[in-house]
Short mmCIF file of C-alpha atoms and ligand atoms in Angstrom, two decimals:
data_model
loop_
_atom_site.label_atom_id
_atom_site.label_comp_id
_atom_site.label_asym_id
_atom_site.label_seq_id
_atom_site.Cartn_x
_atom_site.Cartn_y
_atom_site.Cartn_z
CA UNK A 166 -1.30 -153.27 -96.75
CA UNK A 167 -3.42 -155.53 -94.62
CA UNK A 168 -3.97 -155.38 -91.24
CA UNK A 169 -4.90 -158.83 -89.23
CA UNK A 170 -4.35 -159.05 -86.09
CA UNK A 171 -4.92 -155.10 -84.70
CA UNK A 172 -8.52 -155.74 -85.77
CA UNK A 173 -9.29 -158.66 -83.60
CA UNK A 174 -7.21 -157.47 -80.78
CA UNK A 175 -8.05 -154.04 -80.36
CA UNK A 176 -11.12 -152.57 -81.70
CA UNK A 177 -11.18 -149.02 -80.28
CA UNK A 178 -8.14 -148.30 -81.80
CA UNK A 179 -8.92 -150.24 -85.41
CA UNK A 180 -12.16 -148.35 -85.35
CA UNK A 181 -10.23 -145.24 -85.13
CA UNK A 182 -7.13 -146.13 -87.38
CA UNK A 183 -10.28 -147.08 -90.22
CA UNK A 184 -12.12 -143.58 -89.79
CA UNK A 185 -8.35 -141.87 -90.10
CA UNK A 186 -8.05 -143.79 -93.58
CA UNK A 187 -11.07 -142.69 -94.61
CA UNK A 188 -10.81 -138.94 -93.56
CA UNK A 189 -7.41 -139.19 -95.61
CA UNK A 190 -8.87 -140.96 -98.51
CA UNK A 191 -11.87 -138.89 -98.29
CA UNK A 192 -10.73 -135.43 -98.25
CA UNK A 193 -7.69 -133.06 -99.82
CA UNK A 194 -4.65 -132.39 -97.49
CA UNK A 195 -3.81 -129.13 -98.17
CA UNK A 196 -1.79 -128.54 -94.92
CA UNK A 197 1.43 -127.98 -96.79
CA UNK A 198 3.83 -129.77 -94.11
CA UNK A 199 1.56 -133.16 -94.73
CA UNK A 200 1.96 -135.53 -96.62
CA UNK A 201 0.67 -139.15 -98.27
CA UNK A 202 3.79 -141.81 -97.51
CA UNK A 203 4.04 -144.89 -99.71
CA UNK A 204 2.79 -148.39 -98.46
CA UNK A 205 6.20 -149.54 -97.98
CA UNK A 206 7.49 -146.51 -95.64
CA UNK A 207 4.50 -147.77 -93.67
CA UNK A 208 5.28 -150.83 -93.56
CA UNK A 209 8.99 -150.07 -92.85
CA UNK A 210 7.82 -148.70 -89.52
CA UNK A 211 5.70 -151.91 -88.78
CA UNK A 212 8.53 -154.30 -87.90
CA UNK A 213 10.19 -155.59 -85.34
CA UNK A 214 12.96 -152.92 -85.54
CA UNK A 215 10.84 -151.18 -83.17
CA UNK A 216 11.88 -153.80 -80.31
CA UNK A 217 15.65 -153.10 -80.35
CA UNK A 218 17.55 -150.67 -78.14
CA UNK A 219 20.52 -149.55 -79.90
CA UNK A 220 21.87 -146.62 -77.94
CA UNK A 221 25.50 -145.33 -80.11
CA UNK A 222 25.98 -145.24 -83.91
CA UNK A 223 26.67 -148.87 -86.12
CA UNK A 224 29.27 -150.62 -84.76
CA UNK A 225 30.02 -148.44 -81.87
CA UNK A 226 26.55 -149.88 -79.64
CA UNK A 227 26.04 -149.79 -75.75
CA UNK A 228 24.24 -153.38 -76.16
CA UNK A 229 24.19 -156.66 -78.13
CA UNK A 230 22.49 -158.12 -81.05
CA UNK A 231 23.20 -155.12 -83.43
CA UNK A 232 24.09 -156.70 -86.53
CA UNK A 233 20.87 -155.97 -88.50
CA UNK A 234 20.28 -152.94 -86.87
CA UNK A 235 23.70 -151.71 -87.81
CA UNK A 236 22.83 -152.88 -91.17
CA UNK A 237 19.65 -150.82 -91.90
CA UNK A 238 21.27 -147.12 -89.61
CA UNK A 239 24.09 -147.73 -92.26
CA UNK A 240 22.05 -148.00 -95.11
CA UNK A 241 19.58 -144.84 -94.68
CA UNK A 242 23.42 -143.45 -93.58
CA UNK A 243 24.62 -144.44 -97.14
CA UNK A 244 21.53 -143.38 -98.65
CA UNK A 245 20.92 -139.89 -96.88
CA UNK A 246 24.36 -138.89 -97.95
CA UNK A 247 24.40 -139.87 -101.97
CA UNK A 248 20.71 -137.70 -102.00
CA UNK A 249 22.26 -134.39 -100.03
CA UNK A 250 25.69 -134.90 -101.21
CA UNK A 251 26.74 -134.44 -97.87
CA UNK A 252 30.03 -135.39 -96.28
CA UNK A 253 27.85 -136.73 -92.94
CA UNK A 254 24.71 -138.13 -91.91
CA UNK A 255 22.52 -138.94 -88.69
CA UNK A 256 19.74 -140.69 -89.56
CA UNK A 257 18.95 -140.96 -85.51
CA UNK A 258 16.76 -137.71 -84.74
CA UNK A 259 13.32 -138.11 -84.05
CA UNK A 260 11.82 -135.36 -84.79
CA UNK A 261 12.96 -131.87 -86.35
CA UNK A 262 12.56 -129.71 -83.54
CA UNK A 263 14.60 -131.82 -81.26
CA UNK A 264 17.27 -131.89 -84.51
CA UNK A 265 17.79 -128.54 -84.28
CA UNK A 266 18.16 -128.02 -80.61
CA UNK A 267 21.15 -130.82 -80.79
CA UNK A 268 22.54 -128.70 -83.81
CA UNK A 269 22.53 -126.04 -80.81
CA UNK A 270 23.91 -128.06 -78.57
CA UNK A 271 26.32 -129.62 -80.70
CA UNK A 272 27.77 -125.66 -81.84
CA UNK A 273 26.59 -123.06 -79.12
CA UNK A 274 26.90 -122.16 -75.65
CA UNK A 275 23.59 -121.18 -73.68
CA UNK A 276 23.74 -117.30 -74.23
CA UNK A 277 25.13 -117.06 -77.58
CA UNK A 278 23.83 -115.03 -80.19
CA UNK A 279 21.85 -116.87 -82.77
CA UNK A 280 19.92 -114.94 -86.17
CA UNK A 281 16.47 -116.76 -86.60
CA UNK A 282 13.54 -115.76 -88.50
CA UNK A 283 10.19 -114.68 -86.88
CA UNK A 284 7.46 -116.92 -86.22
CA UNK A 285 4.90 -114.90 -87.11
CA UNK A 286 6.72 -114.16 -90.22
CA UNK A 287 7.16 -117.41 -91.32
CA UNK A 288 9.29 -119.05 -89.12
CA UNK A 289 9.28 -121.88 -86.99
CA UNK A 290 9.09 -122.19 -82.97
CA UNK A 291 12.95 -123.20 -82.67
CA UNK A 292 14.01 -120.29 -84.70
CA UNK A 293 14.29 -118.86 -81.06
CA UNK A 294 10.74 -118.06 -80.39
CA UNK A 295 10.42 -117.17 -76.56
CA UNK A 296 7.98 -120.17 -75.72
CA UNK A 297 10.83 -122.45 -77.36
CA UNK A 298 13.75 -123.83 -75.59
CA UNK A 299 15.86 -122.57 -78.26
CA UNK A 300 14.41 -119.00 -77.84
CA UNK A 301 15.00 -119.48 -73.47
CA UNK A 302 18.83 -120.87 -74.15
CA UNK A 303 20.43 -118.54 -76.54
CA UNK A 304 20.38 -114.57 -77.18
CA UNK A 305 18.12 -114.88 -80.94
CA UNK A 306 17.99 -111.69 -82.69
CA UNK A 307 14.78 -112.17 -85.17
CA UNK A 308 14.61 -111.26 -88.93
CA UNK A 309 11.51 -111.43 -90.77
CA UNK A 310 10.50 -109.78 -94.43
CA UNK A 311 9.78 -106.28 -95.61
CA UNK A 312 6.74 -104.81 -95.06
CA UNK A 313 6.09 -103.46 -98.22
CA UNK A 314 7.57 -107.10 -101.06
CA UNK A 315 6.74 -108.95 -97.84
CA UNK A 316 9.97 -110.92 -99.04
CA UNK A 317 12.95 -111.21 -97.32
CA UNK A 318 15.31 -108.44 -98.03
CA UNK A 319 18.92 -109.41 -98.32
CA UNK A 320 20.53 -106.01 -97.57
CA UNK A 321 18.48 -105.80 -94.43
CA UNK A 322 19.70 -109.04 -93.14
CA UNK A 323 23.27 -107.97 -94.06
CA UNK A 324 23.02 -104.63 -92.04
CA UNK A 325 21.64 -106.74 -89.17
CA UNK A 326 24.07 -109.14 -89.27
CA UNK A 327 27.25 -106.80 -89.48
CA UNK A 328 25.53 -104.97 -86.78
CA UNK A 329 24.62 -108.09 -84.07
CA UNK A 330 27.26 -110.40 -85.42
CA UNK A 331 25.57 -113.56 -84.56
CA UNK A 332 27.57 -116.88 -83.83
CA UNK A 333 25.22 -118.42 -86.51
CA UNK A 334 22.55 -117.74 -88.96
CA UNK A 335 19.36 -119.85 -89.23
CA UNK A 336 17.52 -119.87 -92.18
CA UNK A 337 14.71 -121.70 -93.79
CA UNK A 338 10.83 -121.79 -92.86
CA UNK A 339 7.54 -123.05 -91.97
CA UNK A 340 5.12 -120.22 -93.62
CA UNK A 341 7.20 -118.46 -96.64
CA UNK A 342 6.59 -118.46 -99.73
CA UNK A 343 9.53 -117.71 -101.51
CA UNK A 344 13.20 -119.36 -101.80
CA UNK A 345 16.27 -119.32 -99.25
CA UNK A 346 19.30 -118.42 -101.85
CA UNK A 347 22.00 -120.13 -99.46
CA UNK A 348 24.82 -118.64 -101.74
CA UNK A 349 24.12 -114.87 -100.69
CA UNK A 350 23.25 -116.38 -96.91
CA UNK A 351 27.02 -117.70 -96.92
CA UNK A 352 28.37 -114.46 -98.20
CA UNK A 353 27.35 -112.98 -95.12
CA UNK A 354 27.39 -115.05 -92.71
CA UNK A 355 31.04 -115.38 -94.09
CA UNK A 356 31.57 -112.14 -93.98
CA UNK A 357 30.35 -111.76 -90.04
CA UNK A 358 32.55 -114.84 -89.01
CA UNK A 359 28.83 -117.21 -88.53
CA UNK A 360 28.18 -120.10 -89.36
CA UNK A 361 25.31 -121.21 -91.37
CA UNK A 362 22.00 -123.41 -90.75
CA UNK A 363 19.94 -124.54 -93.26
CA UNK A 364 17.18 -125.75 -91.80
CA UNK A 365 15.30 -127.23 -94.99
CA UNK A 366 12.37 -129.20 -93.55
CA UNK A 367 9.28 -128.14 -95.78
CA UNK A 368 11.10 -127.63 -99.02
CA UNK A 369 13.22 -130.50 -99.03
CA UNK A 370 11.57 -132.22 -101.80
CA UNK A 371 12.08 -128.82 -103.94
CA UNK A 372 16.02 -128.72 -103.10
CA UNK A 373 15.93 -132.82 -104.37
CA UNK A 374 14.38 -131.64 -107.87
CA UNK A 375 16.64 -128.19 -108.17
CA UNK A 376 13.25 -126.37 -107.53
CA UNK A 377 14.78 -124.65 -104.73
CA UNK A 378 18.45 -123.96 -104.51
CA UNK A 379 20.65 -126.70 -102.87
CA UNK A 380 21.80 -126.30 -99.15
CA UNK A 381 25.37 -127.82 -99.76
CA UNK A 382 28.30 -127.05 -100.44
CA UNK A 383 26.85 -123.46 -98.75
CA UNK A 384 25.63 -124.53 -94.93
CA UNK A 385 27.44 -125.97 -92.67
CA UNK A 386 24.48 -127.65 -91.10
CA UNK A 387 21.30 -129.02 -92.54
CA UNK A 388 18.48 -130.06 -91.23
CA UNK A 389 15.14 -131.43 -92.96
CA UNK A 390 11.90 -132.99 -91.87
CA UNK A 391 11.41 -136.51 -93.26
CA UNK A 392 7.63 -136.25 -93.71
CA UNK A 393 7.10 -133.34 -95.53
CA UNK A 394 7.62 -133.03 -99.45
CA UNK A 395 10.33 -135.68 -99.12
CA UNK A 396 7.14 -138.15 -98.01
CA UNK A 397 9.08 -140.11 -95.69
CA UNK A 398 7.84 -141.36 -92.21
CA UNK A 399 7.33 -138.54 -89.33
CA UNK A 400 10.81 -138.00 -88.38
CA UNK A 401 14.21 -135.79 -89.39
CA UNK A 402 17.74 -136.16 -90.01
CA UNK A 403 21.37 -133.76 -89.78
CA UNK A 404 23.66 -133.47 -92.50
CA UNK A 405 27.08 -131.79 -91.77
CA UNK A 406 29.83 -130.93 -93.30
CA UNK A 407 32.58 -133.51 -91.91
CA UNK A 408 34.14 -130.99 -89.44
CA UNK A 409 31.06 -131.13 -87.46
CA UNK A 410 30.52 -135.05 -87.62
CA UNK A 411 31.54 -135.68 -84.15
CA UNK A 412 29.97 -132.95 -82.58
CA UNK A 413 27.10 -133.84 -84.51
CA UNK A 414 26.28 -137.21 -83.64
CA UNK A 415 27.36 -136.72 -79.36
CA UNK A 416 24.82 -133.57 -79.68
CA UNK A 417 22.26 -136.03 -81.17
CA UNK A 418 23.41 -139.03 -78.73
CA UNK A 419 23.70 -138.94 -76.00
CA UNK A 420 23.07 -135.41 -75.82
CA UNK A 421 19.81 -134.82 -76.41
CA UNK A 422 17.91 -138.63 -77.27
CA UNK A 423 18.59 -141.95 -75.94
CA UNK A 424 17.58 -145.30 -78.22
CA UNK A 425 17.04 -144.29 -81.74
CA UNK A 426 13.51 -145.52 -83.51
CA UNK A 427 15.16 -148.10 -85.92
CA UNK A 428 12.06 -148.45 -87.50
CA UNK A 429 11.74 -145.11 -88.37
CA UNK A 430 15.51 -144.87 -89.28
CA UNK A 431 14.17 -148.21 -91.94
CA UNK A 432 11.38 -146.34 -93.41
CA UNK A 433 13.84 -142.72 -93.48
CA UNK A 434 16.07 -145.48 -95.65
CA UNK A 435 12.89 -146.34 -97.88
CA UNK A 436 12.13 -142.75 -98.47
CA UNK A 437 15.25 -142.10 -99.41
CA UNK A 438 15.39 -144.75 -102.15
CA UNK A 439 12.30 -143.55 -103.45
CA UNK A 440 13.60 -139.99 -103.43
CA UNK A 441 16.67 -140.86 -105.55
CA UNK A 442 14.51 -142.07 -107.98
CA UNK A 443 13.92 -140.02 -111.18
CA UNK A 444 10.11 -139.97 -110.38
CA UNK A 445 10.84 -138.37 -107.58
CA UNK A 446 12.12 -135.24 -109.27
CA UNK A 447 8.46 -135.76 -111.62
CA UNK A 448 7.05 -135.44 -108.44
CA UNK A 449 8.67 -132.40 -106.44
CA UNK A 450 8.30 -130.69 -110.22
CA UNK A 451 4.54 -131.12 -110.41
CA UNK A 452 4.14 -129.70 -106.90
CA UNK A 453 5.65 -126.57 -107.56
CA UNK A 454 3.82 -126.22 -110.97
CA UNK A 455 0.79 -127.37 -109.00
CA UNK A 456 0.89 -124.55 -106.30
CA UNK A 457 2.18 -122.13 -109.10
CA UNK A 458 -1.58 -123.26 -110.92
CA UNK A 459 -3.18 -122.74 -107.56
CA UNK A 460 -1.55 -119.54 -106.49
CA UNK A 461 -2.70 -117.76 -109.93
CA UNK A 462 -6.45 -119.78 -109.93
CA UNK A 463 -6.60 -118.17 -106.57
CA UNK A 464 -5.65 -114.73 -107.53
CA UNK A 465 -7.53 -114.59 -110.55
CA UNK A 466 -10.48 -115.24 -107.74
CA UNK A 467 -9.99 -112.08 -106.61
CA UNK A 468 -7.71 -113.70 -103.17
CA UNK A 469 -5.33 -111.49 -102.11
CA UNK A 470 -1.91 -113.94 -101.60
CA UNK A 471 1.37 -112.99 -98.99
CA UNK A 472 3.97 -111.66 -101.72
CA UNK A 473 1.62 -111.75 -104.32
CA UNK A 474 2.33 -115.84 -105.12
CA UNK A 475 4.53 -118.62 -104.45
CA UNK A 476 8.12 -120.05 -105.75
CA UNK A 477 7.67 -123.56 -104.05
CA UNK A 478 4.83 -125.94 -102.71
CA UNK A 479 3.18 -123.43 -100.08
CA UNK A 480 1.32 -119.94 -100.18
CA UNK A 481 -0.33 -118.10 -97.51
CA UNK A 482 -3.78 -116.34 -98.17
CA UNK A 483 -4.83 -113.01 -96.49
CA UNK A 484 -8.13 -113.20 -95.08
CA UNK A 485 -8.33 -109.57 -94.04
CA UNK A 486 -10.32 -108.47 -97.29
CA UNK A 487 -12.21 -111.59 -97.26
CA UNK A 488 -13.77 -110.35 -93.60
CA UNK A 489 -12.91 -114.05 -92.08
CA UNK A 490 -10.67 -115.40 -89.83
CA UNK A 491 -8.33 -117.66 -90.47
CA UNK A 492 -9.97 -119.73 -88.26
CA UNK A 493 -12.84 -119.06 -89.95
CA UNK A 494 -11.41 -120.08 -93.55
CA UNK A 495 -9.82 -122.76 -92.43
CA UNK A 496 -12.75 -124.36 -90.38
CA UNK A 497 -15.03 -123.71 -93.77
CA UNK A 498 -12.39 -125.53 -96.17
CA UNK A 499 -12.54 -128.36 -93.52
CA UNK A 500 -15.75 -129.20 -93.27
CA UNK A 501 -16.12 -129.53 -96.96
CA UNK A 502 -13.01 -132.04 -96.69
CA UNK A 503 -10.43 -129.59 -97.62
CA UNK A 504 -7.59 -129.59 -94.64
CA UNK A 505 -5.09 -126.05 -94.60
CA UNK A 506 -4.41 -124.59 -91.65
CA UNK A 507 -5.05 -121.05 -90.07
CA UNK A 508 -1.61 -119.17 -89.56
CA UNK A 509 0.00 -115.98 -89.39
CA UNK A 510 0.69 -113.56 -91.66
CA UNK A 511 3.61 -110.93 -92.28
CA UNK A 512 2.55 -107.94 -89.67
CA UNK A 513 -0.79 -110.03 -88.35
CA UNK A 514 -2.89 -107.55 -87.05
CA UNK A 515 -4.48 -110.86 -85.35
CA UNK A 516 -2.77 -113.26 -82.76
CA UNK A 517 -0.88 -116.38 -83.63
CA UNK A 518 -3.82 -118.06 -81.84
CA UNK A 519 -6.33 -115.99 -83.96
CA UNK A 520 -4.29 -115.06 -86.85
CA UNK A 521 -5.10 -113.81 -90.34
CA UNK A 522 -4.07 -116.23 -92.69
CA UNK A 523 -4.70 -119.10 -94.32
CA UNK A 524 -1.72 -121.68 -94.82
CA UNK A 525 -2.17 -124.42 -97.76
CA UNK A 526 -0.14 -126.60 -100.43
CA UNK A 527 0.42 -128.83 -102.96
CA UNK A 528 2.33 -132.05 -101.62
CA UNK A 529 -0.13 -134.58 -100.65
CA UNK A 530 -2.57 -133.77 -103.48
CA UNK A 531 0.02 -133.97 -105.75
CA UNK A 532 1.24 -137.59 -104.65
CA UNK A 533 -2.49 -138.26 -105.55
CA UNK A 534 -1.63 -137.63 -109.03
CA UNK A 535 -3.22 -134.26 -109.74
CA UNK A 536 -2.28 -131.78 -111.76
CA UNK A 537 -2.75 -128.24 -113.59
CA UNK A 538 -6.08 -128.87 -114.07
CA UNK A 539 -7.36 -129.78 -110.60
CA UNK A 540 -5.84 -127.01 -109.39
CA UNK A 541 -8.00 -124.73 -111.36
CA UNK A 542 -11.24 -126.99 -110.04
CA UNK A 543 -9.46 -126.45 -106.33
CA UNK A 544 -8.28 -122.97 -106.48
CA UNK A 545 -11.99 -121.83 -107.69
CA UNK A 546 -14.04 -123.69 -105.21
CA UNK A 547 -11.77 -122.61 -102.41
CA UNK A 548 -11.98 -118.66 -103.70
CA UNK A 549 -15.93 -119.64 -104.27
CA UNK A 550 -16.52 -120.84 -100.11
CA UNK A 551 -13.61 -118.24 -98.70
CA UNK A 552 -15.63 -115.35 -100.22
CA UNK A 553 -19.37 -117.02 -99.17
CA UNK A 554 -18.36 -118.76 -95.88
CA UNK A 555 -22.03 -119.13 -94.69
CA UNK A 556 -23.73 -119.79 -97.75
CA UNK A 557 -24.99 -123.37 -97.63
CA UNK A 558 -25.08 -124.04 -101.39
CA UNK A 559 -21.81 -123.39 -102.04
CA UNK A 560 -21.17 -125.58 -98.85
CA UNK A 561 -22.50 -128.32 -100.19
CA UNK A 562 -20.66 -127.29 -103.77
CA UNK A 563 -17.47 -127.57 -101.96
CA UNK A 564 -18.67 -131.44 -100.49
CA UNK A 565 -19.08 -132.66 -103.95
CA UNK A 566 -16.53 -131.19 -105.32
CA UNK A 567 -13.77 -133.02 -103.23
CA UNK A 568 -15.94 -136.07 -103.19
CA UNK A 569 -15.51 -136.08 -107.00
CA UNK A 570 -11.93 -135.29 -107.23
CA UNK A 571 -10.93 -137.74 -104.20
CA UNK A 572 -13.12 -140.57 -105.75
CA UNK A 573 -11.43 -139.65 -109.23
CA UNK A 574 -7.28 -139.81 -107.48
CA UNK A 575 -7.47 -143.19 -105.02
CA UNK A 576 -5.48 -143.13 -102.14
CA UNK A 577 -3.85 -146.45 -100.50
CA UNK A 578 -6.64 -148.67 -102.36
CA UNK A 579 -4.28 -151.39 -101.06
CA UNK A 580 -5.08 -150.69 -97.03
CA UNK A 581 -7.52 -152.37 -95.32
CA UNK A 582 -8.55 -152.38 -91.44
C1 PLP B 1901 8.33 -128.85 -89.40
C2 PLP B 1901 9.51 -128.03 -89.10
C3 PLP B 1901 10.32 -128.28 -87.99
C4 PLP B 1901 9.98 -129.25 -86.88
O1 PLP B 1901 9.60 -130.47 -87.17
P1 PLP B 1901 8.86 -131.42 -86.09
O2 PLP B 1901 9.18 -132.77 -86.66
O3 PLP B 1901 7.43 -131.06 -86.13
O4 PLP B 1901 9.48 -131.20 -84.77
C5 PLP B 1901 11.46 -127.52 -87.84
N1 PLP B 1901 11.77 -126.55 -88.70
C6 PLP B 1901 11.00 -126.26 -89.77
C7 PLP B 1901 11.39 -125.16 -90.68
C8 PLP B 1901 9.84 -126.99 -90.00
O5 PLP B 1901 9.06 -126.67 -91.03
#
């Protein structure tokens, strides 16, 4: 990927775009909702897509001059549904919080009583967290995991459902561990007369490969992230079951977006391609046997991780023995090149600004092309600065460490700015 006429045009901004590729290329993305996407899903989103307003779905448009447009929304449509084997597709949301406030829309009425899980738990902000407009629209009841497994208990979330008989259930995460089994989710929500989200955005990848359990033919609605392990371009899409097509796509448009990014939608298409492809399932496979290597480098280190490991690409470490912050651990890693994030753990006895944890994964290293065996060079050196965070040598241990290893898996060696 070459880019000509940014450079000459706009300095500032090529300047900055050229440090970005370098911190990327330089460092290990550990933030488990990041990830590395392909040259051409770039490239997909550098066209002159971008310039066309196409308010409505293909064929069905408010202006003219659709017919390519049409083309690609009906391809990543096509393409979307073979992957999920879903019955429908909108490829038009931008991002995945406004996805699942048009699933919302599309099902609810303000006031209605929604099951979500915790934020601090693991959750995410339009689970119905109280800042969220999903949390300030509808009555959420919040489930999070036992104290004691610090898993999510299914006969808890039974009794609570019988007992607050929700209109629907939300499941999935941001910060958990451990698999969604959407077959004993249906059961109840069945059983309580809801109906069932699946909101699939970090684990995506995993539910491609059959490393997580599939969301279909179990939830009625799905929604996933496009950036994450699927290693699309920063964006989401809904899959329904056909009942809730129509109410779907008004929810989505005009409901809650106007114009769709066609560009994006082109690059979503891309992704998908490249996620139907059998490498793809190579892929999603290494990352879980990645974070599985990581998880048990880590607590062979002596790190004490939230349920005691992982089942997919993510794991969350408490830093309350370590005597850190999250904050703390996180800032450490990242200065040595290392990116995770600080976040919240089951029963924080921090804040979600100044939380306990630290958050980290396997995607974008993986795409790299490591394996097992990094892991254990990661896992250590990460154990090695959490447990020394001011000692300099170890520092600088850390620096060369990632140099090597980044130096050793290229990223985009194509690009240049
Ligand atoms: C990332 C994520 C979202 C929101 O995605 P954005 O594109 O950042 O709005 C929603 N739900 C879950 C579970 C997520 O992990």
């Amino acid at each position: 990927m070459k880019y000509e006429q940014l450079p000459q045009q706009d300095p500032e901004i090529t300047d900055l775009v050229r440090q970005e590729i370098k911190r990327q290329q330089d460092g290990l993305v550990m933030i488990p909702s990041e990830n590395h996407a392909s040259v051409a899903v770039l490239e997909a989103m550098a066209t002159v897509l971008s310039n066309k307003y196409a308010e409505g779905y293909p064929h069905k448009r408010y202006y003219t001059g659709n017919q390519y447009v049409d083309q690609v929304e009906q391809l990543a449509i096509d393409r979307a549904k073979a992957l999920f084997k879903a019955d429908h597709a909108n490829v038009q949301p931008n991002a995945g919080s406004g996805a699942n406030i048009a699933i919302y829309l599309a099902t609810l009425k303000p006031g209605d009583k929604v099951m979500g899980m915790k934020l601090d738990q693991g959750g995410h902000l339009t689970h119905g967290h109280p800042v969220n407009l999903s949390g300030q629209l509808y009555n959420f009841v919040q489930y999070g995991v036992r104290q004691d497994t610090e898993i999510i208990d299914m006969n808890e979330i039974r009794d609570m459902a019988k007992k607050e008989k929700p209109k629907m259930i939300v499941t999935g995460a941001t910060a958990y561990p451990r698999i969604f089994d959407f077959k004993a989710w249906k059961e109840i929500a069945d059983e309580v007369g809801a109906l069932l989200l699946a909101d699939i955005s970090h684990f995506v990848g995993l539910c491609i490969s059959g490393d997580h359990p599939a969301p279909f033919p179990y939830a009625d609605f799905v929604m996933t992230t496009t950036h994450k392990t699927l290693r699309g371009p920063r964006s989401a899409i809904i899959l329904t079951q056909q009942e809730h097509a129509k109410a779907i796509d008004k929810a989505v448009f005009p409901g809650t977006q106007g114009g769709p990014l066609e560009h994006v939608i082109a690059a979503k298409a891309v992704c998908f391609a490249e996620a139907a492809k059998p490498e793809f399932i190579n892929y999603a496979q290494q990352i879980v046997k990645n974070a599985k290597a990581l998880a048990e480098t880590l607590t062979d280190e002596g790190i004490r991780l939230v349920s005691g490991g992982t089942d997919i690409h993510l794991m969350l470490i408490d830093c309350n023995p370590l005597k850190i912050s999250g904050r703390t651990g996180s800032n450490v890693l990242a200065e040595g090149g290392i990116y995770t994030n600080r976040n919240t753990i089951p029963y924080d006895p921090g804040s979600a600004f100044e939380p306990t944890g630290i958050r980290l994964g396997t995607p974008a290293i993986t795409t790299r092309g490591m394996k097992e065996d990094q892991m254990k060079i990661i896992g250590t050196i990460i154990a090695k600065v959490l447990k020394n965070s001011t000692n300099e040598e170890i520092k600088k241990e850390l620096n060369d460490t990632v140099t090597e290893l980044a130096n050793q898996f290229p990223l985009y060696p194509e690009m240049t700015i």
